[in-house]
Tab-separated table of C-alpha atoms and ligand atoms in Angstrom:
chain	number	residue	atom	x	y	z
H	1	MET	CA	22.180	22.468	-21.746
H	2	ALA	CA	24.968	21.345	-19.439
H	3	MET	CA	23.950	18.586	-17.097
H	4	ASP	CA	25.356	16.824	-14.035
H	5	ARG	CA	26.997	13.412	-14.056
H	6	TYR	CA	27.523	10.515	-11.688
H	7	VAL	CA	30.784	8.709	-11.184
H	8	ILE	CA	29.896	5.261	-9.857
H	9	THR	CA	32.295	2.549	-8.720
H	10	GLY	CA	30.480	-0.735	-9.137
H	11	LYS	CA	30.482	-4.149	-7.533
H	12	GLN	CA	29.579	-2.932	-4.045
H	13	ARG	CA	27.069	-5.218	-2.359
H	14	LEU	CA	24.114	-3.061	-1.326
H	15	GLU	CA	22.785	-3.686	2.159
H	16	GLY	CA	20.409	-1.833	4.427
H	17	THR	CA	17.117	-0.009	4.346
H	18	ILE	CA	15.844	2.403	1.728
H	19	ARG	CA	12.624	4.414	1.811
H	20	VAL	CA	10.540	4.972	-1.291
H	21	SER	CA	9.150	8.461	-1.964
H	22	GLY	CA	5.623	9.370	-3.034
H	23	ALA	CA	4.694	8.424	-6.595
H	24	LYS	CA	5.589	10.983	-9.257
H	25	ASN	CA	2.896	9.681	-11.603
H	26	SER	CA	0.257	10.040	-8.904
H	27	SER	CA	1.445	13.438	-7.713
H	28	LEU	CA	1.118	15.006	-11.176
H	29	PRO	CA	-2.616	14.287	-11.694
H	30	LEU	CA	-3.342	15.023	-8.010
H	31	LEU	CA	-1.738	18.454	-8.318
H	32	ALA	CA	-3.813	19.072	-11.465
H	33	ALA	CA	-6.969	17.915	-9.664
H	34	THR	CA	-6.583	20.627	-7.008
H	35	LEU	CA	-7.699	23.045	-9.766
H	36	LEU	CA	-11.187	21.556	-9.472
H	37	ALA	CA	-12.098	23.206	-6.162
H	38	GLU	CA	-12.033	26.705	-4.778
H	39	GLY	CA	-9.860	26.896	-1.663
H	40	THR	CA	-6.740	25.209	-0.374
H	41	SER	CA	-6.017	21.514	-0.841
H	42	SER	CA	-3.170	19.789	0.930
H	43	LEU	CA	-1.062	16.980	-0.522
H	44	LEU	CA	1.394	14.920	1.512
H	45	GLU	CA	4.379	12.859	0.295
H	46	ILE	CA	4.744	14.836	-2.930
H	47	PRO	CA	8.328	14.051	-3.980
H	48	ALA	CA	10.836	16.850	-4.602
H	49	LEU	CA	11.470	16.142	-8.285
H	50	ALA	CA	12.054	18.258	-11.355
H	51	ASP	CA	8.746	17.144	-12.951
H	52	ILE	CA	6.815	18.099	-9.823
H	53	LYS	CA	8.482	21.512	-9.775
H	54	HIS	CA	7.319	22.013	-13.356
H	55	MET	CA	3.738	21.074	-12.528
H	56	ILE	CA	3.777	23.491	-9.585
H	57	GLU	CA	5.056	26.211	-11.935
H	58	VAL	CA	2.172	25.434	-14.284
H	59	LEU	CA	-0.303	25.867	-11.393
H	60	GLU	CA	1.377	29.120	-10.323
H	61	ASN	CA	1.326	30.322	-13.919
H	62	LEU	CA	-2.459	29.858	-13.894
H	63	GLY	CA	-2.723	31.927	-10.692
H	64	CYS	CA	-2.694	29.303	-7.909
H	65	GLY	CA	-0.837	29.989	-4.685
H	66	VAL	CA	1.456	27.097	-3.790
H	67	VAL	CA	3.411	26.805	-0.520
H	68	SER	CA	5.190	24.013	1.337
H	69	GLN	CA	4.235	23.694	4.966
H	70	ASN	CA	5.843	21.049	7.156
H	71	GLU	CA	5.516	17.888	5.085
H	72	ALA	CA	2.651	19.112	2.922
H	73	ILE	CA	2.227	21.097	-0.271
H	74	LEU	CA	-0.716	23.481	-0.022
H	75	ILE	CA	-2.350	24.569	-3.246
H	76	ASN	CA	-4.811	27.424	-3.247
H	77	ALA	CA	-6.817	27.308	-6.461
H	78	GLY	CA	-9.094	30.184	-5.428
H	79	GLY	CA	-9.356	32.527	-8.375
H	80	LEU	CA	-7.343	31.825	-11.465
H	81	ASP	CA	-5.867	34.619	-13.601
H	82	SER	CA	-5.627	32.563	-16.711
H	83	CYS	CA	-6.606	29.329	-18.402
H	84	GLU	CA	-3.584	29.356	-20.636
H	85	VAL	CA	-0.239	27.703	-20.044
H	86	ASP	CA	2.974	29.250	-21.177
H	87	GLU	CA	4.464	27.426	-24.136
H	88	ALA	CA	7.914	27.158	-22.520
H	89	LEU	CA	6.390	25.476	-19.459
H	90	MET	CA	4.336	23.072	-21.564
H	91	ARG	CA	7.442	22.036	-23.457
H	92	GLN	CA	9.273	21.071	-20.297
H	93	MET	CA	6.843	18.369	-19.373
H	94	ARG	CA	4.256	16.364	-21.209
H	95	ALA	CA	2.167	15.690	-18.138
H	96	SER	CA	1.161	19.390	-18.042
H	97	ASN	CA	-1.617	18.234	-20.382
H	98	LEU	CA	-3.362	16.903	-17.246
H	99	ILE	CA	-4.726	20.398	-16.602
H	100	LEU	CA	-7.068	20.058	-19.612
H	101	GLY	CA	-9.751	18.076	-17.773
H	102	PRO	CA	-9.812	20.110	-14.547
H	103	LEU	CA	-9.762	23.521	-16.246
H	104	LEU	CA	-12.576	22.569	-18.612
H	105	ALA	CA	-14.601	21.246	-15.687
H	106	ARG	CA	-14.199	24.330	-13.552
H	107	TYR	CA	-13.822	27.190	-16.053
H	108	GLY	CA	-15.071	25.786	-19.329
H	109	ARG	CA	-11.966	26.783	-21.257
H	110	VAL	CA	-8.279	26.065	-21.630
H	111	LYS	CA	-5.430	26.722	-24.049
H	112	ILE	CA	-2.186	24.778	-24.048
H	113	SER	CA	0.559	24.291	-26.559
H	114	ARG	CA	0.421	20.773	-27.896
H	115	PRO	CA	2.989	18.586	-26.166
H	116	GLY	CA	5.632	17.367	-28.585
H	117	GLY	CA	6.893	13.820	-28.934
H	118	CYS	CA	9.572	12.661	-26.562
H	119	ALA	CA	12.542	10.350	-26.575
H	120	ILE	CA	10.451	7.217	-26.100
H	121	GLY	CA	7.778	7.741	-28.753
H	122	SER	CA	5.320	10.031	-30.512
H	123	ARG	CA	2.803	9.974	-27.649
H	124	PRO	CA	-0.468	11.096	-29.272
H	125	MET	CA	-3.372	12.752	-27.406
H	126	ASP	CA	-6.251	11.564	-29.571
H	127	GLN	CA	-7.889	9.566	-26.770
H	128	HIS	CA	-7.841	12.545	-24.374
H	129	ILE	CA	-9.412	14.736	-27.039
H	130	LYS	CA	-11.981	12.181	-28.153
H	131	GLY	CA	-13.158	11.683	-24.570
H	132	LEU	CA	-13.430	15.386	-23.868
H	133	GLN	CA	-15.343	15.950	-27.129
H	134	LEU	CA	-17.849	13.292	-26.111
H	135	LEU	CA	-18.428	15.295	-22.905
H	136	GLY	CA	-19.343	18.303	-25.073
H	137	VAL	CA	-15.991	20.038	-25.345
H	138	LYS	CA	-15.157	21.893	-28.552
H	139	VAL	CA	-11.536	21.546	-29.560
H	140	LYS	CA	-9.538	23.624	-32.016
H	141	GLU	CA	-5.977	22.650	-32.864
H	142	LYS	CA	-4.020	25.368	-34.641
H	143	HIS	CA	-0.438	26.561	-34.860
H	144	GLY	CA	0.686	23.944	-32.364
H	145	TYR	CA	-1.921	24.922	-29.767
H	146	ILE	CA	-4.891	23.024	-28.410
H	147	GLU	CA	-7.735	25.332	-27.503
H	148	ALA	CA	-10.784	23.819	-25.880
H	149	TRP	CA	-13.997	25.198	-24.452
H	150	ALA	CA	-17.414	24.058	-23.278
H	151	ASP	CA	-20.496	25.831	-21.975
H	152	ASN	CA	-21.776	22.815	-20.149
H	153	LEU	CA	-20.089	19.483	-19.754
H	154	GLN	CA	-22.471	16.618	-20.223
H	155	GLY	CA	-21.853	13.054	-19.003
H	156	ALA	CA	-21.193	10.549	-21.792
H	157	ASP	CA	-20.219	6.999	-22.581
H	158	VAL	CA	-16.527	6.954	-23.545
H	159	TYR	CA	-14.708	3.952	-24.974
H	160	LEU	CA	-10.918	4.269	-25.058
H	161	ASP	CA	-9.180	2.553	-27.986
H	162	VAL	CA	-6.132	2.084	-25.759
H	163	PRO	CA	-6.200	2.145	-21.954
H	164	SER	CA	-4.267	5.415	-21.720
H	165	VAL	CA	-3.373	6.517	-18.194
H	166	GLY	CA	-3.369	10.230	-19.020
H	167	ALA	CA	-6.594	10.084	-21.054
H	168	THR	CA	-8.391	8.187	-18.271
H	169	GLU	CA	-7.247	10.820	-15.753
H	170	ASN	CA	-8.162	13.811	-17.914
H	171	ILE	CA	-11.629	12.432	-18.705
H	172	MET	CA	-12.236	11.537	-15.041
H	173	MET	CA	-11.304	15.061	-13.953
H	174	ALA	CA	-13.581	16.638	-16.550
H	175	ALA	CA	-16.483	14.287	-15.791
H	176	VAL	CA	-16.617	14.910	-12.019
H	177	LEU	CA	-18.293	18.283	-12.613
H	178	ALA	CA	-20.286	17.308	-15.732
H	179	LYS	CA	-24.064	17.012	-15.724
H	180	GLY	CA	-25.122	13.386	-15.430
H	181	THR	CA	-23.188	10.161	-15.611
H	182	THR	CA	-19.983	9.373	-17.488
H	183	ILE	CA	-18.813	5.848	-18.189
H	184	ILE	CA	-15.217	5.177	-19.237
H	185	ARG	CA	-14.728	1.756	-20.840
H	186	ASN	CA	-11.335	0.177	-21.417
H	187	ALA	CA	-10.036	2.595	-18.777
H	188	ALA	CA	-6.447	2.369	-17.520
H	189	ARG	CA	-6.274	0.314	-14.304
H	190	GLU	CA	-3.024	1.653	-12.830
H	191	PRO	CA	-2.784	2.264	-9.047
H	192	GLU	CA	-2.360	5.969	-9.857
H	193	ILE	CA	-5.931	5.989	-11.210
H	194	VAL	CA	-7.154	4.564	-7.894
H	195	ASP	CA	-5.217	7.267	-6.026
H	196	LEU	CA	-6.838	9.962	-8.163
H	197	GLN	CA	-10.309	8.464	-7.584
H	198	ASN	CA	-9.683	8.511	-3.824
H	199	PHE	CA	-8.631	12.168	-3.860
H	200	LEU	CA	-11.530	13.227	-6.102
H	201	ASN	CA	-13.998	11.442	-3.830
H	202	LYS	CA	-12.509	13.199	-0.784
H	203	MET	CA	-13.237	16.448	-2.686
H	204	GLY	CA	-16.890	15.406	-2.958
H	205	ALA	CA	-16.828	13.693	-6.369
H	206	LYS	CA	-18.662	10.457	-7.135
H	207	VAL	CA	-16.255	8.159	-8.919
H	208	ARG	CA	-16.374	4.363	-8.828
H	209	GLY	CA	-14.527	1.526	-10.490
H	210	ALA	CA	-10.885	2.676	-10.428
H	211	GLY	CA	-8.583	-0.335	-10.662
H	212	MET	CA	-11.003	-1.930	-13.115
H	213	ASP	CA	-11.484	-1.128	-16.776
H	214	PHE	CA	-14.978	0.312	-16.270
H	215	LEU	CA	-15.313	3.650	-14.456
H	216	ARG	CA	-18.549	5.366	-13.508
H	217	ILE	CA	-18.541	9.049	-12.649
H	218	ASP	CA	-21.707	10.753	-11.460
H	219	GLY	CA	-21.276	14.489	-11.926
H	220	VAL	CA	-21.752	16.846	-8.948
H	221	ASP	CA	-22.284	20.634	-8.853
H	222	ALA	CA	-19.091	21.597	-7.055
H	223	LEU	CA	-16.088	20.117	-5.289
H	224	HIS	CA	-14.361	21.262	-2.108
H	225	PRO	CA	-10.647	21.185	-1.247
H	226	ALA	CA	-9.280	18.098	0.483
H	227	GLU	CA	-6.194	16.580	2.050
H	228	HIS	CA	-4.509	13.466	0.699
H	229	THR	CA	-1.329	11.413	1.005
H	230	VAL	CA	0.191	10.257	-2.270
H	231	ILE	CA	0.769	6.503	-2.733
H	232	PRO	CA	4.384	5.246	-2.791
H	233	ASP	CA	6.183	5.167	-6.135
H	234	ARG	CA	6.033	1.601	-7.441
H	235	ILE	CA	8.579	2.258	-10.184
H	236	GLU	CA	11.068	3.687	-7.708
H	237	ALA	CA	10.521	0.620	-5.479
H	238	GLY	CA	11.007	-1.717	-8.428
H	239	THR	CA	14.245	0.058	-9.365
H	240	HIS	CA	15.636	-0.444	-5.828
H	241	MET	CA	14.645	-4.109	-5.918
H	242	ILE	CA	16.710	-4.581	-9.047
H	243	ALA	CA	19.648	-2.782	-7.405
H	244	ALA	CA	19.504	-5.421	-4.657
H	245	VAL	CA	19.382	-8.246	-7.194
H	246	MET	CA	22.162	-6.901	-9.410
H	247	THR	CA	24.588	-6.377	-6.523
H	248	GLU	CA	23.726	-9.674	-4.767
H	249	GLY	CA	22.517	-7.400	-2.023
H	250	ASN	CA	20.215	-7.651	0.938
H	251	MET	CA	17.771	-4.778	1.264
H	252	VAL	CA	14.606	-3.725	3.039
H	253	ILE	CA	12.525	-1.382	0.930
H	254	GLU	CA	10.150	0.716	3.010
H	255	ASN	CA	6.988	2.582	2.073
H	256	VAL	CA	5.633	0.272	-0.599
H	257	VAL	CA	2.250	-1.228	-1.404
H	258	PRO	CA	3.295	-4.815	-2.231
H	259	GLU	CA	0.105	-5.358	-4.254
H	260	HIS	CA	1.133	-2.588	-6.691
H	261	LEU	CA	4.401	-4.418	-7.262
H	262	GLU	CA	2.929	-7.814	-8.158
H	263	PRO	CA	4.068	-7.929	-11.798
H	264	ILE	CA	7.576	-6.829	-10.775
H	265	ILE	CA	7.826	-9.213	-7.816
H	266	ALA	CA	6.742	-12.183	-9.928
H	267	LYS	CA	9.472	-11.473	-12.455
H	268	LEU	CA	12.170	-10.907	-9.838
H	269	ARG	CA	11.305	-14.214	-8.184
H	270	GLN	CA	11.694	-15.815	-11.586
H	271	ALA	CA	15.161	-14.235	-11.730
H	272	GLY	CA	16.016	-16.024	-8.490
H	273	ALA	CA	15.484	-13.284	-5.897
H	274	SER	CA	14.141	-14.230	-2.498
H	275	ILE	CA	11.435	-11.747	-1.563
H	276	THR	CA	9.466	-11.440	1.663
H	277	LEU	CA	6.445	-9.173	1.729
H	278	MET	CA	5.408	-7.247	4.828
H	279	ASP	CA	2.547	-4.751	5.236
H	280	ASP	CA	4.328	-1.768	3.795
H	281	SER	CA	7.834	-3.010	3.194
H	282	ILE	CA	9.681	-5.660	1.245
H	283	HIS	CA	12.784	-7.653	2.086
H	284	ILE	CA	14.772	-8.692	-0.974
H	285	GLN	CA	17.907	-10.747	-1.207
H	286	GLN	CA	19.797	-12.310	-4.073
H	287	ARG	CA	22.320	-15.100	-3.962
H	288	GLY	CA	24.008	-16.427	-7.039
H	289	ARG	CA	23.528	-15.777	-10.721
H	290	ILE	CA	20.438	-14.029	-12.089
H	291	ARG	CA	18.268	-16.298	-14.249
H	292	SER	CA	17.223	-15.210	-17.739
H	293	MET	CA	13.556	-14.810	-18.723
H	294	ASP	CA	11.220	-13.410	-21.351
H	295	LEU	CA	8.949	-10.472	-20.684
H	296	LYS	CA	6.504	-8.218	-22.462
H	297	THR	CA	5.341	-4.765	-21.377
H	298	MET	CA	1.576	-4.396	-20.987
H	299	PRO	CA	-0.888	-1.960	-19.383
H	300	TYR	CA	-1.378	-2.579	-15.629
H	301	PRO	CA	-1.670	-5.200	-14.136
H	302	GLY	CA	0.779	-6.346	-16.811
H	303	PHE	CA	4.479	-5.680	-16.653
H	304	PRO	CA	5.114	-1.881	-16.642
H	305	THR	CA	6.935	-0.229	-19.539
H	306	ASP	CA	8.528	2.110	-16.979
H	307	MET	CA	10.461	-0.905	-15.600
H	308	GLN	CA	11.531	-2.311	-18.965
H	309	PRO	CA	14.936	-0.558	-19.245
H	310	GLN	CA	15.880	-1.484	-15.653
H	311	PHE	CA	14.984	-5.142	-16.303
H	312	MET	CA	17.067	-5.068	-19.444
H	313	ALA	CA	20.059	-3.889	-17.402
H	314	MET	CA	19.475	-6.766	-14.995
H	315	LEU	CA	19.043	-9.411	-17.695
H	316	SER	CA	22.236	-8.188	-19.395
H	317	CYS	CA	24.156	-10.065	-16.722
H	318	ALA	CA	21.804	-13.038	-16.345
H	319	GLU	CA	22.689	-16.618	-17.109
H	320	GLY	CA	21.245	-17.376	-20.549
H	321	THR	CA	19.279	-15.446	-23.137
H	322	SER	CA	16.230	-13.239	-22.483
H	323	ILE	CA	13.698	-11.685	-24.814
H	324	ILE	CA	11.986	-8.388	-24.020
H	325	THR	CA	9.050	-7.134	-26.090
H	326	GLU	CA	7.994	-3.500	-25.712
H	327	THR	CA	4.343	-3.064	-26.685
H	328	ILE	CA	3.546	0.377	-25.209
H	329	PHE	CA	6.084	2.836	-26.656
H	330	GLU	CA	7.631	2.471	-30.092
H	331	ASN	CA	11.026	3.930	-29.315
H	332	ARG	CA	11.903	2.709	-25.882
H	333	PHE	CA	15.193	0.935	-26.546
H	334	GLN	CA	17.557	3.899	-26.371
H	335	HIS	CA	19.374	2.383	-23.405
H	336	VAL	CA	20.441	-0.584	-25.549
H	337	ALA	CA	23.388	1.120	-27.243
H	338	GLU	CA	24.599	2.508	-23.912
H	339	LEU	CA	24.278	-0.870	-22.149
H	340	CYS	CA	26.280	-2.406	-24.979
H	341	ARG	CA	29.055	0.100	-24.267
H	342	MET	CA	29.185	-1.505	-20.830
H	343	GLY	CA	29.669	-4.945	-22.331
H	344	ALA	CA	26.033	-6.070	-22.655
H	345	GLN	CA	25.134	-8.193	-25.684
H	346	ILE	CA	21.787	-7.013	-26.946
H	347	THR	CA	20.279	-6.955	-30.411
H	348	VAL	CA	17.029	-5.239	-31.310
H	349	GLU	CA	14.567	-6.236	-33.983
H	350	GLY	CA	11.584	-3.937	-34.154
H	351	ARG	CA	9.892	-4.019	-30.765
H	352	THR	CA	11.870	-6.995	-29.508
H	353	ALA	CA	15.266	-7.056	-27.816
H	354	ILE	CA	17.324	-10.216	-27.466
H	355	ILE	CA	19.663	-10.106	-24.507
H	356	ARG	CA	22.477	-12.622	-24.239
H	357	GLY	CA	23.584	-12.547	-20.623
H	358	VAL	CA	27.260	-11.808	-19.971
H	359	GLU	CA	29.315	-12.766	-16.914
H	360	THR	CA	29.727	-9.154	-15.840
H	361	LEU	CA	29.222	-5.613	-17.100
H	362	GLU	CA	32.154	-3.200	-17.284
H	363	GLY	CA	32.345	0.462	-16.350
H	364	ALA	CA	32.284	2.904	-19.280
H	365	PHE	CA	31.329	6.452	-20.271
H	366	VAL	CA	27.582	6.373	-20.928
H	367	GLU	CA	24.715	8.838	-21.048
H	368	ALA	CA	21.079	8.874	-20.019
H	369	THR	CA	18.676	9.578	-22.870
H	370	ASP	CA	15.503	9.661	-20.776
H	371	LEU	CA	14.417	9.008	-17.200
H	372	ARG	CA	14.118	5.206	-17.133
H	373	ALA	CA	17.009	4.663	-19.557
H	374	GLY	CA	19.030	6.661	-17.038
H	375	ALA	CA	17.815	4.426	-14.215
H	376	ALA	CA	18.861	1.346	-16.197
H	377	LEU	CA	22.382	2.708	-16.678
H	378	PHE	CA	22.567	3.666	-13.004
H	379	LEU	CA	21.771	0.043	-12.088
H	380	ALA	CA	24.213	-1.324	-14.642
H	381	ALA	CA	26.930	0.903	-13.177
H	382	LEU	CA	26.253	-0.402	-9.653
H	383	ALA	CA	26.868	-3.945	-10.880
H	384	ALA	CA	29.740	-3.217	-13.267
H	385	GLU	CA	33.426	-3.751	-12.780
H	386	GLU	CA	35.323	-0.520	-12.069
H	387	ALA	CA	34.028	2.992	-12.623
H	388	THR	CA	31.225	4.291	-14.822
H	389	VAL	CA	30.720	7.924	-15.737
H	390	LEU	CA	27.003	8.420	-16.262
H	391	GLU	CA	26.243	11.679	-18.059
H	392	LYS	CA	23.000	13.687	-18.335
H	393	ILE	CA	21.640	12.570	-14.981
H	394	ASP	CA	19.212	15.480	-14.896
H	395	TYR	CA	16.941	13.011	-16.680
H	396	ILE	CA	17.192	10.724	-13.646
H	397	ASP	CA	16.342	13.648	-11.348
H	398	ARG	CA	12.954	13.811	-13.066
H	399	GLY	CA	11.890	10.632	-11.308
H	400	TYR	CA	14.185	9.766	-8.404
H	401	GLU	CA	14.525	11.838	-5.255
H	402	ASN	CA	17.834	12.025	-3.317
H	403	LEU	CA	19.349	9.091	-5.139
H	404	GLU	CA	22.923	9.837	-3.973
H	405	GLU	CA	21.952	9.964	-0.304
H	406	LYS	CA	19.701	6.931	-0.526
H	407	TYR	CA	22.348	4.785	-2.245
H	408	SER	CA	25.341	6.007	-0.245
H	409	CYS	CA	23.556	4.743	2.883
H	410	LEU	CA	23.316	1.289	1.284
H	411	GLY	CA	27.060	1.164	0.640
H	412	ALA	CA	27.152	2.297	-2.985
H	413	LYS	CA	30.184	4.296	-4.086
H	414	LEU	CA	28.979	7.231	-6.120
H	415	ILE	CA	29.528	10.937	-6.453
H	416	ARG	CA	27.577	13.545	-8.288
H	417	VAL	CA	29.638	15.984	-10.288
H	418	SER	CA	27.746	19.226	-10.710
H	419	THR	CA	28.247	21.250	-13.807
H	420	GLN	CA	29.712	24.665	-13.158
H	421	GLY	CA	27.283	27.479	-12.712
H	422	LYS	CA	24.413	25.210	-11.743
H	423	GLY	CA	24.986	25.473	-7.985
K	501	UD1	C1	1.832	7.408	-18.166
K	501	UD1	C2	3.031	7.579	-17.265
K	501	UD1	C3	4.293	7.051	-17.939
K	501	UD1	C4	4.080	5.618	-18.399
K	501	UD1	C5	2.817	5.493	-19.235
K	501	UD1	C6	2.481	4.045	-19.598
K	501	UD1	C7	2.405	9.597	-16.060
K	501	UD1	C8	2.653	11.033	-15.804
K	501	UD1	N1	3.175	9.011	-16.971
K	501	UD1	O1	2.057	8.204	-19.311
K	501	UD1	O2	5.363	7.126	-17.001
K	501	UD1	O3	5.190	5.213	-19.163
K	501	UD1	O4	1.691	6.027	-18.504
K	501	UD1	O5	2.367	3.287	-18.458
K	501	UD1	O6	1.540	8.991	-15.451
K	501	UD1	N2	-1.936	6.695	-26.471
K	501	UD1	C9	-2.682	6.939	-27.617
K	501	UD1	N3	-3.530	8.017	-27.606
K	501	UD1	C10	-3.663	8.857	-26.540
K	501	UD1	C11	-2.901	8.579	-25.378
K	501	UD1	C12	-2.050	7.501	-25.382
K	501	UD1	O7	-2.591	6.218	-28.609
K	501	UD1	O8	-4.441	9.801	-26.605
K	501	UD1	C13	-1.034	5.519	-26.439
K	501	UD1	C14	0.426	5.917	-26.249
K	501	UD1	O9	1.046	6.209	-27.474
K	501	UD1	C15	0.995	4.669	-25.615
K	501	UD1	C16	-0.162	4.154	-24.754
K	501	UD1	O10	-1.326	4.777	-25.273
K	501	UD1	O11	1.272	3.706	-26.585
K	501	UD1	C17	-0.038	4.427	-23.280
K	501	UD1	O12	0.135	5.805	-23.058
K	501	UD1	P1	-0.485	6.531	-21.779
K	501	UD1	O13	-1.029	5.504	-20.852
K	501	UD1	O14	-1.388	7.619	-22.231
K	501	UD1	O15	0.796	7.182	-21.134
K	501	UD1	P2	0.855	8.542	-20.308
K	501	UD1	O16	-0.389	8.760	-19.547
K	501	UD1	O17	1.354	9.625	-21.190
């Protein structure tokens, strides 16, 4: 498939104000959760991203009516035609598996094609399936499909072997309409789980504990539609903060929840950034050379794996040597070879990368291999000498809205070159 590219001329100091969009990783489960109630739910601040478009197509494929009205997306999950998702749609996005929980809760059956692995790792679903089985769901996996059904969902005590974000969300969404109480232990604690709890409770669910590793869900008979505003995207915010640091810039980042950014802020301060927190914005400024550091990705509130590639880009031009350990995904170092093309000095041993900081990165021809690898190369290009041609930026479009406009306003020099025939 032909994809667009960016041509970026680096070494422009970025200055000004940038606004963060609604969180992609919150929007996806929230859209899936609208399946739980008959009638029209309304979601605000849903970002216009390729992954969101896919999730909306999945909902439409099931028979939901979806329209945009003013700033909101309205989803009518009245009567569904089907509990089966088209294989082609499933393949486009892993997060389509978030419809499992809601469809089982409301209709007692669902069939999806099993999501494949992706560039960053094998990404199993055993914890989702184990949790649903404990709630009384029967699961058959055959010919690459997952078929699941249940006559009555029954509350249960679920212990997750790993605090999976998707598994926590799927089990929560199934449990809200189960009979009795469900406990999820070792639950994921990400802010997106709190956002989902808040939306479910607005729909009439009884969920407590989000943000901690112990969730309690008391099942109710039915849910009603609700209105909700998605939280700001903490990974987008973190990416902009690094852009400020790497260009010795001076930026105000609006629409953030500073608390969600704690692990990122702590590390950027360690790098030498001066950061001032306001209610829903952050002022960040960098003077002088970036300082090296070690970091390890961990489930929230640890350092997020979705920021690891961007930090590696930043530490590529730090003073001294840094060590990054990736503990969440086994194959999340694909940006390394591309960063090295730009002059970075990085070696990888298993799950650890050793980054020897260089004075400056240099423009080169590079390509995005996945969303956050693409973001890392975008940042590297902003800080590099001369021009970078960044290919396959459709991956970046999966997670960043209006990047050209947002960065042009800050003084970045970039153009998007669209591939012929794509409009
Ligand atoms: C979500 C995010 C993704 C982020 C990831 C980790 C969305 C849409 N995506 O993905 O951007 O990188 O969290 O923060 O929210 N695992 C199992 N068994 C399972 C499920 C997961 O072993 O059944 C393992 C995975 O292989 C991985 C770890 O658990 O090592 C975390 O994965 P998980 O939290 O499930 O990630 P996602 O929800 O897919």
